[in-house]
Amino acid sequence: MEKTLTRKRVFEGKLLKIDLLDVELDNGDTSKREIICHPGAAVIWAKLPDDRFVLVKQYRKAVEDYFIEAIAGTLDPNETPDVCAQRELQEETGYTAKSMTKLGVIAPAPGYTEELFHTYYAELNPVQGNMNLDDDENIEVVYYTAEQLEKMIKSGEICDAKTIVAWHLYLQLAE
Amino acid sequence: MEKTLTRKRVFEGKLLKIDLLDVELDNGDTSKREIICHPGAAVIWAKLPDDRFVLVKQYRKAVEDYFIEAIAGTLDPNETPDVCAQRELQEETGYTAKSMTKLGVIAPAPGYTEELFHTYYAELNPVQGNMNLDDDENIEVVYYTAEQLEKMIKSGEICDAKTIVAWHLYLQLAE
Protein backbone atom coordinates (compact mmCIF):
# COMPACT_ATOMS: atom_id res chain seq x y z
CA MET A 1 0.00 0.00 0.00
CA GLU A 2 1.17 3.55 -0.61
CA LYS A 3 -0.72 6.34 1.15
CA THR A 4 -1.03 9.63 -0.77
CA LEU A 5 0.33 12.54 1.27
CA THR A 6 0.14 15.25 -1.41
CA ARG A 7 -0.83 15.33 -5.07
CA LYS A 8 -0.36 18.15 -7.54
CA ARG A 9 -0.60 18.67 -11.30
CA VAL A 10 2.88 19.29 -12.73
CA PHE A 11 2.12 19.06 -16.46
CA GLU A 12 -1.03 19.69 -18.43
CA GLY A 13 -0.79 19.16 -22.18
CA LYS A 14 -3.48 18.69 -24.77
CA LEU A 15 -3.37 14.90 -24.45
CA LEU A 16 -1.14 14.13 -21.46
CA LYS A 17 -1.48 15.24 -17.85
CA ILE A 18 1.00 14.40 -15.10
CA ASP A 19 0.50 14.49 -11.34
CA LEU A 20 3.34 14.36 -8.82
CA LEU A 21 2.50 12.51 -5.60
CA ASP A 22 4.25 12.27 -2.27
CA VAL A 23 3.49 8.82 -0.88
CA GLU A 24 4.12 7.01 2.38
CA LEU A 25 5.40 3.45 1.98
CA ASP A 26 4.57 0.49 4.26
CA ASN A 27 7.85 0.93 6.12
CA GLY A 28 7.06 4.58 6.93
CA ASP A 29 9.48 6.05 4.37
CA THR A 30 8.24 8.59 1.88
CA SER A 31 8.79 8.60 -1.87
CA LYS A 32 7.59 10.44 -4.98
CA ARG A 33 5.47 9.06 -7.81
CA GLU A 34 4.90 10.66 -11.21
CA ILE A 35 1.66 9.45 -12.70
CA ILE A 36 0.00 10.02 -16.06
CA CYS A 37 -3.64 10.90 -15.47
CA HIS A 38 -5.90 9.11 -17.92
CA PRO A 39 -9.68 8.55 -18.11
CA GLY A 40 -9.22 5.03 -19.52
CA ALA A 41 -9.93 3.55 -22.93
CA ALA A 42 -12.14 0.97 -24.59
CA VAL A 43 -10.64 -1.82 -26.71
CA ILE A 44 -12.87 -3.77 -29.08
CA TRP A 45 -11.91 -7.20 -30.36
CA ALA A 46 -14.24 -7.44 -33.34
CA LYS A 47 -15.32 -10.44 -35.44
CA LEU A 48 -17.40 -10.49 -38.62
CA PRO A 49 -19.97 -13.24 -39.34
CA ASP A 50 -17.45 -14.76 -41.83
CA ASP A 51 -14.98 -15.29 -38.91
CA ARG A 52 -12.55 -12.60 -40.01
CA PHE A 53 -11.37 -10.19 -37.33
CA VAL A 54 -11.45 -6.43 -37.86
CA LEU A 55 -8.42 -4.40 -36.76
CA VAL A 56 -7.02 -0.98 -37.61
CA LYS A 57 -3.69 0.10 -39.05
CA GLN A 58 -2.24 3.53 -38.36
CA TYR A 59 1.05 5.36 -38.03
CA ARG A 60 2.19 5.68 -34.41
CA LYS A 61 4.53 8.61 -34.04
CA ALA A 62 5.76 7.62 -30.55
CA VAL A 63 7.28 4.42 -31.95
CA GLU A 64 7.77 5.71 -35.57
CA ASP A 65 6.04 2.85 -37.33
CA TYR A 66 2.73 1.62 -38.74
CA PHE A 67 0.91 -0.47 -36.15
CA ILE A 68 -1.82 -3.08 -36.58
CA GLU A 69 -4.01 -2.87 -33.48
CA ALA A 70 -7.34 -3.79 -32.02
CA ILE A 71 -9.91 -1.01 -32.39
CA ALA A 72 -9.54 1.32 -29.39
CA GLY A 73 -10.09 4.81 -28.13
CA THR A 74 -10.10 7.02 -25.07
CA LEU A 75 -13.22 7.60 -22.98
CA ASP A 76 -14.83 11.00 -23.47
CA PRO A 77 -15.66 13.01 -20.30
CA ASN A 78 -18.47 11.27 -18.36
CA GLU A 79 -18.63 8.47 -20.93
CA THR A 80 -18.97 4.88 -19.72
CA PRO A 81 -16.65 2.23 -21.19
CA ASP A 82 -19.65 0.45 -22.77
CA VAL A 83 -20.74 3.58 -24.63
CA CYS A 84 -17.15 4.40 -25.61
CA ALA A 85 -16.69 0.91 -27.07
CA GLN A 86 -19.79 1.28 -29.31
CA ARG A 87 -18.73 4.78 -30.36
CA GLU A 88 -15.10 3.95 -31.17
CA LEU A 89 -16.12 0.84 -33.12
CA GLN A 90 -18.40 2.93 -35.33
CA GLU A 91 -16.02 5.89 -35.67
CA GLU A 92 -12.88 3.91 -36.49
CA THR A 93 -14.40 1.19 -38.69
CA GLY A 94 -17.98 2.04 -39.65
CA TYR A 95 -19.18 -1.29 -38.22
CA THR A 96 -21.73 -1.80 -35.44
CA ALA A 97 -21.98 -4.65 -32.94
CA LYS A 98 -24.87 -7.06 -32.69
CA SER A 99 -23.42 -8.24 -29.38
CA MET A 100 -20.71 -6.96 -27.06
CA THR A 101 -19.14 -9.10 -24.29
CA LYS A 102 -16.71 -7.74 -21.68
CA LEU A 103 -13.36 -9.57 -21.76
CA GLY A 104 -11.69 -7.76 -18.88
CA VAL A 105 -9.91 -4.64 -17.67
CA ILE A 106 -6.20 -4.43 -18.47
CA ALA A 107 -3.42 -2.08 -17.33
CA PRO A 108 -0.91 -1.30 -20.12
CA ALA A 109 1.79 0.25 -17.92
CA PRO A 110 0.79 0.35 -14.24
CA GLY A 111 4.23 1.68 -13.30
CA TYR A 112 3.35 5.15 -14.55
CA THR A 113 -0.09 5.49 -16.12
CA GLU A 114 -3.58 5.35 -14.70
CA GLU A 115 -4.87 4.15 -18.06
CA LEU A 116 -7.03 1.03 -18.03
CA PHE A 117 -8.20 -0.80 -21.15
CA HIS A 118 -11.83 -1.86 -20.85
CA THR A 119 -11.70 -4.74 -23.29
CA TYR A 120 -14.70 -6.11 -25.22
CA TYR A 121 -15.45 -8.82 -27.72
CA ALA A 122 -17.88 -7.63 -30.38
CA GLU A 123 -19.75 -9.74 -32.91
CA LEU A 124 -20.34 -7.38 -35.79
CA ASN A 125 -23.18 -6.77 -38.17
CA PRO A 126 -21.81 -7.49 -41.65
CA VAL A 127 -22.67 -4.15 -43.27
CA GLN A 128 -20.04 -1.45 -42.98
CA GLY A 129 -21.30 2.14 -42.65
CA ASN A 130 -19.30 5.34 -42.76
CA MET A 131 -16.29 5.95 -40.52
CA ASN A 132 -16.05 9.17 -38.55
CA LEU A 133 -12.40 9.98 -37.85
CA ASP A 134 -10.79 12.97 -36.15
CA ASP A 135 -9.01 15.36 -38.53
CA ASP A 136 -5.57 14.05 -37.60
CA GLU A 137 -6.52 10.36 -37.59
CA ASN A 138 -5.56 8.31 -40.64
CA ILE A 139 -6.85 4.83 -39.98
CA GLU A 140 -7.09 1.89 -42.36
CA VAL A 141 -9.47 -0.97 -41.53
CA VAL A 142 -7.76 -4.36 -41.95
CA TYR A 143 -9.08 -7.93 -41.85
CA TYR A 144 -7.37 -11.12 -40.69
CA THR A 145 -8.23 -14.73 -39.96
CA ALA A 146 -7.37 -16.42 -36.64
CA GLU A 147 -4.53 -18.27 -38.34
CA GLN A 148 -3.06 -15.08 -39.80
CA LEU A 149 -3.26 -13.30 -36.44
CA GLU A 150 -1.42 -16.04 -34.58
CA LYS A 151 1.36 -15.96 -37.20
CA MET A 152 1.60 -12.17 -37.14
CA ILE A 153 1.95 -12.18 -33.34
CA LYS A 154 4.64 -14.85 -33.51
CA SER A 155 6.59 -12.99 -36.22
CA GLY A 156 6.31 -9.63 -34.40
CA GLU A 157 4.24 -8.02 -37.18
CA ILE A 158 1.61 -7.47 -34.48
CA CYS A 159 3.43 -6.16 -31.41
CA ASP A 160 0.89 -3.91 -29.71
CA ALA A 161 0.24 -5.14 -26.16
CA LYS A 162 -3.53 -4.51 -25.93
CA THR A 163 -4.05 -6.32 -29.24
CA ILE A 164 -2.22 -9.47 -28.11
CA VAL A 165 -4.00 -9.36 -24.74
CA ALA A 166 -7.42 -8.97 -26.38
CA TRP A 167 -6.63 -11.93 -28.63
CA HIS A 168 -5.57 -14.07 -25.65
CA LEU A 169 -8.71 -13.15 -23.69
CA TYR A 170 -10.87 -13.87 -26.75
CA LEU A 171 -9.24 -17.31 -27.11
CA GLN A 172 -9.97 -18.02 -23.43
CA LEU A 173 -13.62 -17.01 -23.97
CA ALA A 174 -13.90 -19.16 -27.12
CA GLU A 175 -12.49 -22.27 -25.40
CA MET B 1 3.97 8.44 -42.04
CA GLU B 2 4.26 11.58 -39.95
CA LYS B 3 7.24 13.84 -40.60
CA THR B 4 8.70 15.62 -37.56
CA LEU B 5 8.81 19.39 -38.12
CA THR B 6 9.84 20.47 -34.61
CA ARG B 7 10.44 18.65 -31.33
CA LYS B 8 10.92 20.18 -27.90
CA ARG B 9 11.01 18.96 -24.29
CA VAL B 10 7.97 20.31 -22.42
CA PHE B 11 8.22 18.30 -19.17
CA GLU B 12 11.18 16.76 -17.41
CA GLY B 13 10.41 14.93 -14.18
CA LYS B 14 12.44 12.41 -12.25
CA LEU B 15 10.84 9.47 -14.07
CA LEU B 16 8.78 10.94 -16.90
CA LYS B 17 9.86 13.17 -19.77
CA ILE B 18 7.50 14.57 -22.40
CA ASP B 19 8.33 15.97 -25.84
CA LEU B 20 5.91 18.02 -27.94
CA LEU B 21 6.21 17.47 -31.68
CA ASP B 22 4.81 19.31 -34.65
CA VAL B 23 4.25 16.73 -37.37
CA GLU B 24 3.23 16.82 -41.02
CA LEU B 25 0.60 14.24 -41.99
CA ASP B 26 0.36 12.40 -45.32
CA ASN B 27 -2.29 14.84 -46.56
CA GLY B 28 0.00 17.82 -45.88
CA ASP B 29 -1.86 19.00 -42.76
CA THR B 30 0.07 19.58 -39.57
CA SER B 31 -0.76 18.28 -36.09
CA LYS B 32 0.79 18.06 -32.63
CA ARG B 33 1.92 14.92 -30.80
CA GLU B 34 2.78 14.64 -27.10
CA ILE B 35 5.12 11.74 -26.52
CA ILE B 36 6.56 10.19 -23.38
CA CYS B 37 10.29 9.69 -23.89
CA HIS B 38 11.40 6.31 -22.57
CA PRO B 39 14.61 4.25 -22.95
CA GLY B 40 12.65 0.97 -23.05
CA ALA B 41 12.39 -1.90 -20.59
CA ALA B 42 13.20 -5.58 -20.31
CA VAL B 43 10.52 -8.13 -19.38
CA ILE B 44 11.55 -11.58 -18.20
CA TRP B 45 9.18 -14.54 -18.32
CA ALA B 46 10.95 -16.88 -15.92
CA LYS B 47 10.53 -20.60 -15.31
CA LEU B 48 12.12 -22.78 -12.63
CA PRO B 49 13.27 -26.36 -13.30
CA ASP B 50 10.16 -27.59 -11.42
CA ASP B 51 7.95 -25.87 -14.08
CA ARG B 52 6.73 -23.11 -11.76
CA PHE B 53 6.86 -19.57 -13.14
CA VAL B 54 8.40 -16.72 -11.14
CA LEU B 55 6.56 -13.40 -11.06
CA VAL B 56 6.59 -10.37 -8.79
CA LYS B 57 3.87 -8.71 -6.74
CA GLN B 58 3.99 -5.03 -5.87
CA TYR B 59 1.77 -2.06 -5.15
CA ARG B 60 1.17 0.11 -8.22
CA LYS B 61 0.25 3.61 -7.16
CA ALA B 62 -0.94 4.69 -10.64
CA VAL B 63 -3.73 2.12 -10.50
CA GLU B 64 -3.99 1.91 -6.67
CA ASP B 65 -3.73 -1.85 -6.34
CA TYR B 66 -1.34 -4.74 -5.86
CA PHE B 67 -0.29 -6.17 -9.21
CA ILE B 68 1.10 -9.58 -10.12
CA GLU B 69 3.45 -9.05 -13.04
CA ALA B 70 6.25 -10.55 -15.05
CA ILE B 71 9.68 -9.45 -13.82
CA ALA B 72 10.55 -6.17 -15.56
CA GLY B 73 12.57 -3.02 -15.35
CA THR B 74 13.75 0.01 -17.26
CA LEU B 75 17.02 0.08 -19.21
CA ASP B 76 19.81 2.03 -17.54
CA PRO B 77 21.64 4.62 -19.69
CA ASN B 78 23.67 2.85 -22.41
CA GLU B 79 22.47 -0.56 -21.21
CA THR B 80 21.45 -3.17 -23.80
CA PRO B 81 18.13 -5.00 -23.33
CA ASP B 82 20.00 -8.32 -22.86
CA VAL B 83 22.09 -6.93 -19.99
CA CYS B 84 19.07 -5.20 -18.46
CA ALA B 85 17.10 -8.47 -18.48
CA GLN B 86 19.87 -10.30 -16.59
CA ARG B 87 20.22 -7.43 -14.11
CA GLU B 88 16.51 -6.98 -13.39
CA LEU B 89 16.03 -10.73 -12.95
CA GLN B 90 18.73 -10.82 -10.29
CA GLU B 91 17.73 -7.56 -8.60
CA GLU B 92 14.00 -8.25 -8.37
CA THR B 93 14.09 -11.98 -7.59
CA GLY B 94 17.61 -13.13 -6.69
CA TYR B 95 17.48 -15.76 -9.45
CA THR B 96 19.85 -16.09 -12.40
CA ALA B 97 19.15 -17.52 -15.85
CA LYS B 98 20.86 -20.58 -17.30
CA SER B 99 19.34 -19.62 -20.67
CA MET B 100 17.58 -16.56 -22.02
CA THR B 101 15.54 -16.55 -25.28
CA LYS B 102 14.11 -13.42 -26.88
CA LEU B 103 10.32 -13.60 -27.25
CA GLY B 104 9.78 -10.28 -28.99
CA VAL B 105 9.53 -6.52 -28.68
CA ILE B 106 6.18 -5.16 -27.53
CA ALA B 107 4.67 -1.65 -27.37
CA PRO B 108 2.46 -1.13 -24.30
CA ALA B 109 0.82 2.13 -25.44
CA PRO B 110 2.11 3.29 -28.85
CA GLY B 111 -0.40 6.14 -28.87
CA TYR B 112 1.68 8.15 -26.42
CA THR B 113 4.80 6.41 -25.14
CA GLU B 114 8.07 5.45 -26.81
CA GLU B 115 8.45 2.58 -24.35
CA LEU B 116 9.16 -0.84 -25.82
CA PHE B 117 9.23 -4.06 -23.82
CA HIS B 118 12.13 -6.28 -24.84
CA THR B 119 10.62 -9.57 -23.76
CA TYR B 120 12.62 -12.69 -22.82
CA TYR B 121 11.98 -16.22 -21.70
CA ALA B 122 14.44 -17.30 -19.01
CA GLU B 123 15.07 -20.81 -17.75
CA LEU B 124 16.30 -20.25 -14.21
CA ASN B 125 18.92 -21.86 -12.06
CA PRO B 126 17.07 -23.31 -9.04
CA VAL B 127 19.05 -21.56 -6.30
CA GLN B 128 17.77 -18.16 -5.23
CA GLY B 129 20.40 -15.58 -4.22
CA ASN B 130 19.86 -12.18 -2.66
CA MET B 131 17.57 -9.58 -4.16
CA ASN B 132 18.81 -6.05 -4.66
CA LEU B 133 15.88 -3.62 -4.65
CA ASP B 134 15.76 0.15 -4.87
CA ASP B 135 14.90 1.90 -1.60
CA ASP B 136 11.32 2.57 -2.66
CA GLU B 137 10.70 -0.84 -4.22
CA ASN B 138 8.75 -3.36 -2.18
CA ILE B 139 8.56 -6.48 -4.28
CA GLU B 140 7.37 -9.94 -3.32
CA VAL B 141 8.47 -12.92 -5.42
CA VAL B 142 5.52 -15.19 -6.25
CA TYR B 143 5.28 -18.61 -7.92
CA TYR B 144 2.54 -20.08 -10.10
CA THR B 145 1.96 -23.11 -12.30
CA ALA B 146 0.78 -22.80 -15.93
CA GLU B 147 -2.70 -23.87 -14.88
CA GLN B 148 -2.87 -21.24 -12.13
CA LEU B 149 -1.68 -18.50 -14.49
CA GLU B 150 -4.30 -19.27 -17.12
CA LYS B 151 -7.04 -19.13 -14.45
CA MET B 152 -5.71 -15.88 -12.96
CA ILE B 153 -5.69 -14.23 -16.40
CA LYS B 154 -9.23 -15.42 -17.07
CA SER B 155 -10.51 -14.19 -13.69
CA GLY B 156 -8.75 -10.82 -14.01
CA GLU B 157 -6.45 -11.45 -11.01
CA ILE B 158 -3.60 -10.96 -13.48
CA CYS B 159 -4.46 -7.91 -15.59
CA ASP B 160 -1.08 -6.42 -16.47
CA ALA B 161 -0.68 -6.26 -20.25
CA LYS B 162 3.03 -7.15 -20.53
CA THR B 163 2.48 -10.18 -18.29
CA ILE B 164 -0.35 -11.58 -20.43
CA VAL B 165 1.61 -10.85 -23.62
CA ALA B 166 4.74 -12.57 -22.26
CA TRP B 167 2.62 -15.59 -21.33
CA HIS B 168 1.07 -15.71 -24.82
CA LEU B 169 4.47 -15.45 -26.52
CA TYR B 170 5.86 -18.13 -24.20
CA LEU B 171 2.97 -20.46 -25.13
CA GLN B 172 3.69 -19.86 -28.83
CA LEU B 173 7.35 -20.72 -28.24
CA ALA B 174 6.46 -23.85 -26.28
CA GLU B 175 4.07 -25.15 -28.99
Coordinates of C-alpha atoms in Angstrom, one line a residue:
Chain A
M1 CA 0.0 0.0 0.0
E2 CA 1.2 3.5 -0.6
K3 CA -0.7 6.3 1.1
T4 CA -1.0 9.6 -0.8
L5 CA 0.3 12.5 1.3
T6 CA 0.1 15.3 -1.4
R7 CA -0.8 15.3 -5.1
K8 CA -0.4 18.1 -7.5
R9 CA -0.6 18.7 -11.3
V10 CA 2.9 19.3 -12.7
F11 CA 2.1 19.1 -16.5
E12 CA -1.0 19.7 -18.4
G13 CA -0.8 19.2 -22.2
K14 CA -3.5 18.7 -24.8
L15 CA -3.4 14.9 -24.4
L16 CA -1.1 14.1 -21.5
K17 CA -1.5 15.2 -17.9
I18 CA 1.0 14.4 -15.1
D19 CA 0.5 14.5 -11.3
L20 CA 3.3 14.4 -8.8
L21 CA 2.5 12.5 -5.6
D22 CA 4.2 12.3 -2.3
V23 CA 3.5 8.8 -0.9
E24 CA 4.1 7.0 2.4
L25 CA 5.4 3.5 2.0
D26 CA 4.6 0.5 4.3
N27 CA 7.9 0.9 6.1
G28 CA 7.1 4.6 6.9
D29 CA 9.5 6.0 4.4
T30 CA 8.2 8.6 1.9
S31 CA 8.8 8.6 -1.9
K32 CA 7.6 10.4 -5.0
R33 CA 5.5 9.1 -7.8
E34 CA 4.9 10.7 -11.2
I35 CA 1.7 9.5 -12.7
I36 CA 0.0 10.0 -16.1
C37 CA -3.6 10.9 -15.5
H38 CA -5.9 9.1 -17.9
P39 CA -9.7 8.5 -18.1
G40 CA -9.2 5.0 -19.5
A41 CA -9.9 3.6 -22.9
A42 CA -12.1 1.0 -24.6
V43 CA -10.6 -1.8 -26.7
I44 CA -12.9 -3.8 -29.1
W45 CA -11.9 -7.2 -30.4
A46 CA -14.2 -7.4 -33.3
K47 CA -15.3 -10.4 -35.4
L48 CA -17.4 -10.5 -38.6
P49 CA -20.0 -13.2 -39.3
D50 CA -17.4 -14.8 -41.8
D51 CA -15.0 -15.3 -38.9
R52 CA -12.5 -12.6 -40.0
F53 CA -11.4 -10.2 -37.3
V54 CA -11.4 -6.4 -37.9
L55 CA -8.4 -4.4 -36.8
V56 CA -7.0 -1.0 -37.6
K57 CA -3.7 0.1 -39.0
Q58 CA -2.2 3.5 -38.4
Y59 CA 1.0 5.4 -38.0
R60 CA 2.2 5.7 -34.4
K61 CA 4.5 8.6 -34.0
A62 CA 5.8 7.6 -30.5
V63 CA 7.3 4.4 -32.0
E64 CA 7.8 5.7 -35.6
D65 CA 6.0 2.8 -37.3
Y66 CA 2.7 1.6 -38.7
F67 CA 0.9 -0.5 -36.1
I68 CA -1.8 -3.1 -36.6
E69 CA -4.0 -2.9 -33.5
A70 CA -7.3 -3.8 -32.0
I71 CA -9.9 -1.0 -32.4
A72 CA -9.5 1.3 -29.4
G73 CA -10.1 4.8 -28.1
T74 CA -10.1 7.0 -25.1
L75 CA -13.2 7.6 -23.0
D76 CA -14.8 11.0 -23.5
P77 CA -15.7 13.0 -20.3
N78 CA -18.5 11.3 -18.4
E79 CA -18.6 8.5 -20.9
T80 CA -19.0 4.9 -19.7
P81 CA -16.6 2.2 -21.2
D82 CA -19.6 0.4 -22.8
V83 CA -20.7 3.6 -24.6
C84 CA -17.2 4.4 -25.6
A85 CA -16.7 0.9 -27.1
Q86 CA -19.8 1.3 -29.3
R87 CA -18.7 4.8 -30.4
E88 CA -15.1 3.9 -31.2
L89 CA -16.1 0.8 -33.1
Q90 CA -18.4 2.9 -35.3
E91 CA -16.0 5.9 -35.7
E92 CA -12.9 3.9 -36.5
T93 CA -14.4 1.2 -38.7
G94 CA -18.0 2.0 -39.7
Y95 CA -19.2 -1.3 -38.2
T96 CA -21.7 -1.8 -35.4
A97 CA -22.0 -4.6 -32.9
K98 CA -24.9 -7.1 -32.7
S99 CA -23.4 -8.2 -29.4
M100 CA -20.7 -7.0 -27.1
T101 CA -19.1 -9.1 -24.3
K102 CA -16.7 -7.7 -21.7
L103 CA -13.4 -9.6 -21.8
G104 CA -11.7 -7.8 -18.9
V105 CA -9.9 -4.6 -17.7
I106 CA -6.2 -4.4 -18.5
A107 CA -3.4 -2.1 -17.3
P108 CA -0.9 -1.3 -20.1
A109 CA 1.8 0.2 -17.9
P110 CA 0.8 0.4 -14.2
G111 CA 4.2 1.7 -13.3
Y112 CA 3.4 5.1 -14.5
T113 CA -0.1 5.5 -16.1
E114 CA -3.6 5.4 -14.7
E115 CA -4.9 4.1 -18.1
L116 CA -7.0 1.0 -18.0
F117 CA -8.2 -0.8 -21.2
H118 CA -11.8 -1.9 -20.8
T119 CA -11.7 -4.7 -23.3
Y120 CA -14.7 -6.1 -25.2
Y121 CA -15.4 -8.8 -27.7
A122 CA -17.9 -7.6 -30.4
E123 CA -19.8 -9.7 -32.9
L124 CA -20.3 -7.4 -35.8
N125 CA -23.2 -6.8 -38.2
P126 CA -21.8 -7.5 -41.7
V127 CA -22.7 -4.2 -43.3
Q128 CA -20.0 -1.4 -43.0
G129 CA -21.3 2.1 -42.7
N130 CA -19.3 5.3 -42.8
M131 CA -16.3 6.0 -40.5
N132 CA -16.0 9.2 -38.6
L133 CA -12.4 10.0 -37.8
D134 CA -10.8 13.0 -36.2
D135 CA -9.0 15.4 -38.5
D136 CA -5.6 14.1 -37.6
E137 CA -6.5 10.4 -37.6
N138 CA -5.6 8.3 -40.6
I139 CA -6.9 4.8 -40.0
E140 CA -7.1 1.9 -42.4
V141 CA -9.5 -1.0 -41.5
V142 CA -7.8 -4.4 -42.0
Y143 CA -9.1 -7.9 -41.8
Y144 CA -7.4 -11.1 -40.7
T145 CA -8.2 -14.7 -40.0
A146 CA -7.4 -16.4 -36.6
E147 CA -4.5 -18.3 -38.3
Q148 CA -3.1 -15.1 -39.8
L149 CA -3.3 -13.3 -36.4
E150 CA -1.4 -16.0 -34.6
K151 CA 1.4 -16.0 -37.2
M152 CA 1.6 -12.2 -37.1
I153 CA 1.9 -12.2 -33.3
K154 CA 4.6 -14.8 -33.5
S155 CA 6.6 -13.0 -36.2
G156 CA 6.3 -9.6 -34.4
E157 CA 4.2 -8.0 -37.2
I158 CA 1.6 -7.5 -34.5
C159 CA 3.4 -6.2 -31.4
D160 CA 0.9 -3.9 -29.7
A161 CA 0.2 -5.1 -26.2
K162 CA -3.5 -4.5 -25.9
T163 CA -4.0 -6.3 -29.2
I164 CA -2.2 -9.5 -28.1
V165 CA -4.0 -9.4 -24.7
A166 CA -7.4 -9.0 -26.4
W167 CA -6.6 -11.9 -28.6
H168 CA -5.6 -14.1 -25.7
L169 CA -8.7 -13.2 -23.7
Y170 CA -10.9 -13.9 -26.8
L171 CA -9.2 -17.3 -27.1
Q172 CA -10.0 -18.0 -23.4
L173 CA -13.6 -17.0 -24.0
A174 CA -13.9 -19.2 -27.1
E175 CA -12.5 -22.3 -25.4
Chain B
M1 CA 4.0 8.4 -42.0
E2 CA 4.3 11.6 -40.0
K3 CA 7.2 13.8 -40.6
T4 CA 8.7 15.6 -37.6
L5 CA 8.8 19.4 -38.1
T6 CA 9.8 20.5 -34.6
R7 CA 10.4 18.6 -31.3
K8 CA 10.9 20.2 -27.9
R9 CA 11.0 19.0 -24.3
V10 CA 8.0 20.3 -22.4
F11 CA 8.2 18.3 -19.2
E12 CA 11.2 16.8 -17.4
G13 CA 10.4 14.9 -14.2
K14 CA 12.4 12.4 -12.3
L15 CA 10.8 9.5 -14.1
L16 CA 8.8 10.9 -16.9
K17 CA 9.9 13.2 -19.8
I18 CA 7.5 14.6 -22.4
D19 CA 8.3 16.0 -25.8
L20 CA 5.9 18.0 -27.9
L21 CA 6.2 17.5 -31.7
D22 CA 4.8 19.3 -34.7
V23 CA 4.2 16.7 -37.4
E24 CA 3.2 16.8 -41.0
L25 CA 0.6 14.2 -42.0
D26 CA 0.4 12.4 -45.3
N27 CA -2.3 14.8 -46.6
G28 CA 0.0 17.8 -45.9
D29 CA -1.9 19.0 -42.8
T30 CA 0.1 19.6 -39.6
S31 CA -0.8 18.3 -36.1
K32 CA 0.8 18.1 -32.6
R33 CA 1.9 14.9 -30.8
E34 CA 2.8 14.6 -27.1
I35 CA 5.1 11.7 -26.5
I36 CA 6.6 10.2 -23.4
C37 CA 10.3 9.7 -23.9
H38 CA 11.4 6.3 -22.6
P39 CA 14.6 4.2 -23.0
G40 CA 12.6 1.0 -23.0
A41 CA 12.4 -1.9 -20.6
A42 CA 13.2 -5.6 -20.3
V43 CA 10.5 -8.1 -19.4
I44 CA 11.5 -11.6 -18.2
W45 CA 9.2 -14.5 -18.3
A46 CA 10.9 -16.9 -15.9
K47 CA 10.5 -20.6 -15.3
L48 CA 12.1 -22.8 -12.6
P49 CA 13.3 -26.4 -13.3
D50 CA 10.2 -27.6 -11.4
D51 CA 8.0 -25.9 -14.1
R52 CA 6.7 -23.1 -11.8
F53 CA 6.9 -19.6 -13.1
V54 CA 8.4 -16.7 -11.1
L55 CA 6.6 -13.4 -11.1
V56 CA 6.6 -10.4 -8.8
K57 CA 3.9 -8.7 -6.7
Q58 CA 4.0 -5.0 -5.9
Y59 CA 1.8 -2.1 -5.2
R60 CA 1.2 0.1 -8.2
K61 CA 0.3 3.6 -7.2
A62 CA -0.9 4.7 -10.6
V63 CA -3.7 2.1 -10.5
E64 CA -4.0 1.9 -6.7
D65 CA -3.7 -1.8 -6.3
Y66 CA -1.3 -4.7 -5.9
F67 CA -0.3 -6.2 -9.2
I68 CA 1.1 -9.6 -10.1
E69 CA 3.5 -9.0 -13.0
A70 CA 6.3 -10.5 -15.0
I71 CA 9.7 -9.4 -13.8
A72 CA 10.5 -6.2 -15.6
G73 CA 12.6 -3.0 -15.4
T74 CA 13.8 0.0 -17.3
L75 CA 17.0 0.1 -19.2
D76 CA 19.8 2.0 -17.5
P77 CA 21.6 4.6 -19.7
N78 CA 23.7 2.8 -22.4
E79 CA 22.5 -0.6 -21.2
T80 CA 21.4 -3.2 -23.8
P81 CA 18.1 -5.0 -23.3
D82 CA 20.0 -8.3 -22.9
V83 CA 22.1 -6.9 -20.0
C84 CA 19.1 -5.2 -18.5
A85 CA 17.1 -8.5 -18.5
Q86 CA 19.9 -10.3 -16.6
R87 CA 20.2 -7.4 -14.1
E88 CA 16.5 -7.0 -13.4
L89 CA 16.0 -10.7 -13.0
Q90 CA 18.7 -10.8 -10.3
E91 CA 17.7 -7.6 -8.6
E92 CA 14.0 -8.3 -8.4
T93 CA 14.1 -12.0 -7.6
G94 CA 17.6 -13.1 -6.7
Y95 CA 17.5 -15.8 -9.5
T96 CA 19.9 -16.1 -12.4
A97 CA 19.1 -17.5 -15.9
K98 CA 20.9 -20.6 -17.3
S99 CA 19.3 -19.6 -20.7
M100 CA 17.6 -16.6 -22.0
T101 CA 15.5 -16.5 -25.3
K102 CA 14.1 -13.4 -26.9
L103 CA 10.3 -13.6 -27.3
G104 CA 9.8 -10.3 -29.0
V105 CA 9.5 -6.5 -28.7
I106 CA 6.2 -5.2 -27.5
A107 CA 4.7 -1.7 -27.4
P108 CA 2.5 -1.1 -24.3
A109 CA 0.8 2.1 -25.4
P110 CA 2.1 3.3 -28.8
G111 CA -0.4 6.1 -28.9
Y112 CA 1.7 8.2 -26.4
T113 CA 4.8 6.4 -25.1
E114 CA 8.1 5.5 -26.8
E115 CA 8.4 2.6 -24.3
L116 CA 9.2 -0.8 -25.8
F117 CA 9.2 -4.1 -23.8
H118 CA 12.1 -6.3 -24.8
T119 CA 10.6 -9.6 -23.8
Y120 CA 12.6 -12.7 -22.8
Y121 CA 12.0 -16.2 -21.7
A122 CA 14.4 -17.3 -19.0
E123 CA 15.1 -20.8 -17.7
L124 CA 16.3 -20.3 -14.2
N125 CA 18.9 -21.9 -12.1
P126 CA 17.1 -23.3 -9.0
V127 CA 19.0 -21.6 -6.3
Q128 CA 17.8 -18.2 -5.2
G129 CA 20.4 -15.6 -4.2
N130 CA 19.9 -12.2 -2.7
M131 CA 17.6 -9.6 -4.2
N132 CA 18.8 -6.0 -4.7
L133 CA 15.9 -3.6 -4.7
D134 CA 15.8 0.2 -4.9
D135 CA 14.9 1.9 -1.6
D136 CA 11.3 2.6 -2.7
E137 CA 10.7 -0.8 -4.2
N138 CA 8.7 -3.4 -2.2
I139 CA 8.6 -6.5 -4.3
E140 CA 7.4 -9.9 -3.3
V141 CA 8.5 -12.9 -5.4
V142 CA 5.5 -15.2 -6.3
Y143 CA 5.3 -18.6 -7.9
Y144 CA 2.5 -20.1 -10.1
T145 CA 2.0 -23.1 -12.3
A146 CA 0.8 -22.8 -15.9
E147 CA -2.7 -23.9 -14.9
Q148 CA -2.9 -21.2 -12.1
L149 CA -1.7 -18.5 -14.5
E150 CA -4.3 -19.3 -17.1
K151 CA -7.0 -19.1 -14.4
M152 CA -5.7 -15.9 -13.0
I153 CA -5.7 -14.2 -16.4
K154 CA -9.2 -15.4 -17.1
S155 CA -10.5 -14.2 -13.7
G156 CA -8.7 -10.8 -14.0
E157 CA -6.5 -11.4 -11.0
I158 CA -3.6 -11.0 -13.5
C159 CA -4.5 -7.9 -15.6
D160 CA -1.1 -6.4 -16.5
A161 CA -0.7 -6.3 -20.2
K162 CA 3.0 -7.2 -20.5
T163 CA 2.5 -10.2 -18.3
I164 CA -0.4 -11.6 -20.4
V165 CA 1.6 -10.8 -23.6
A166 CA 4.7 -12.6 -22.3
W167 CA 2.6 -15.6 -21.3
H168 CA 1.1 -15.7 -24.8
L169 CA 4.5 -15.5 -26.5
Y170 CA 5.9 -18.1 -24.2
L171 CA 3.0 -20.5 -25.1
Q172 CA 3.7 -19.9 -28.8
L173 CA 7.4 -20.7 -28.2
A174 CA 6.5 -23.9 -26.3
E175 CA 4.1 -25.1 -29.0

